[in-house]
Amino acid sequence: IRVHICQVKEDKMEIIQIIAITLSSIGALNWGLVGLFKFDLVAFLSGGKVFGQLTPISRTVYIGVGAAGAIAAATAGIL
């Protein structure tokens, strides 16, 4: 039973890591677009009319990306 519980915990952690890496990648691509073209894809997709305009959706995405970056760094042993 103990081995099974450990496997379930590892599977959940792997899912969290995949989500964190995916969100971190989205954030990195968005910042690349901002740096290269002054185009904020997250703001654009969430209905922002002006560069950098925050909407409830974009704020949620930015918070998720920030948390994902911290999780990805921590699980990679960077933090």
C-alpha positions as a Python dict, from the first residue, in 0.01 Angstrom:
ca = {
    (1, 'I'): (0, 0, 0),
    (2, 'R'): (282, 240, 82),
    (3, 'V'): (438, 199, -265),
    (4, 'H'): (102, 273, -427),
    (5, 'I'): (58, 595, -225),
    (6, 'C'): (407, 712, -322),
    (7, 'Q'): (333, 642, -689),
    (8, 'V'): (11, 847, -672),
    (9, 'K'): (202, 1139, -516),
    (10, 'E'): (469, 1116, -788),
    (11, 'D'): (202, 1110, -1061),
    (12, 'K'): (32, 1420, -916),
    (13, 'M'): (366, 1600, -889),
    (14, 'E'): (446, 1513, -1252),
    (15, 'I'): (114, 1663, -1364),
    (16, 'I'): (187, 1979, -1163),
    (17, 'Q'): (533, 2001, -1321),
    (18, 'I'): (390, 1963, -1673),
    (19, 'I'): (135, 2238, -1608),
    (20, 'A'): (404, 2461, -1456),
    (21, 'I'): (639, 2412, -1750),
    (22, 'T'): (358, 2477, -1999),
    (23, 'L'): (252, 2800, -1826),
    (24, 'S'): (615, 2909, -1792),
    (25, 'S'): (663, 2853, -2164),
    (26, 'I'): (354, 3061, -2243),
    (27, 'G'): (493, 3339, -2023),
    (28, 'A'): (832, 3319, -2190),
    (29, 'L'): (679, 3336, -2538),
    (30, 'N'): (461, 3630, -2434),
    (31, 'W'): (764, 3820, -2299),
    (32, 'G'): (951, 3739, -2620),
    (33, 'L'): (669, 3895, -2819),
    (34, 'V'): (668, 4197, -2587),
    (35, 'G'): (1042, 4244, -2626),
    (36, 'L'): (1055, 4193, -3001),
    (37, 'F'): (731, 4352, -3118),
    (38, 'K'): (577, 4535, -2820),
    (39, 'F'): (285, 4292, -2857),
    (40, 'D'): (126, 4149, -2543),
    (41, 'L'): (-53, 3833, -2660),
    (42, 'V'): (-215, 3765, -2323),
    (43, 'A'): (-361, 4117, -2306),
    (44, 'F'): (-474, 4090, -2668),
    (45, 'L'): (-648, 3755, -2618),
    (46, 'S'): (-815, 3869, -2296),
    (47, 'G'): (-970, 4178, -2452),
    (48, 'G'): (-715, 4445, -2363),
    (49, 'K'): (-731, 4734, -2608),
    (50, 'V'): (-408, 4903, -2500),
    (51, 'F'): (-64, 4744, -2460),
    (52, 'G'): (-24, 4622, -2104),
    (53, 'Q'): (-389, 4683, -2011),
    (54, 'L'): (-493, 4448, -1731),
    (55, 'T'): (-825, 4268, -1734),
    (56, 'P'): (-938, 4013, -1477),
    (57, 'I'): (-853, 3736, -1725),
    (58, 'S'): (-504, 3868, -1803),
    (59, 'R'): (-428, 3920, -1432),
    (60, 'T'): (-529, 3559, -1366),
    (61, 'V'): (-303, 3438, -1647),
    (62, 'Y'): (-10, 3650, -1526),
    (63, 'I'): (-52, 3523, -1168),
    (64, 'G'): (-68, 3165, -1295),
    (65, 'V'): (243, 3212, -1507),
    (66, 'G'): (431, 3363, -1212),
    (67, 'A'): (330, 3078, -981),
    (68, 'A'): (417, 2826, -1251),
    (69, 'G'): (763, 2978, -1292),
    (70, 'A'): (824, 2947, -919),
    (71, 'I'): (704, 2586, -916),
    (72, 'A'): (910, 2496, -1222),
    (73, 'A'): (1222, 2656, -1072),
    (74, 'A'): (1169, 2489, -735),
    (75, 'T'): (1112, 2142, -881),
    (76, 'A'): (1411, 2181, -1113),
    (77, 'G'): (1629, 2252, -811),
    (78, 'I'): (1697, 2612, -911),
    (79, 'L'): (1542, 2762, -597),
}
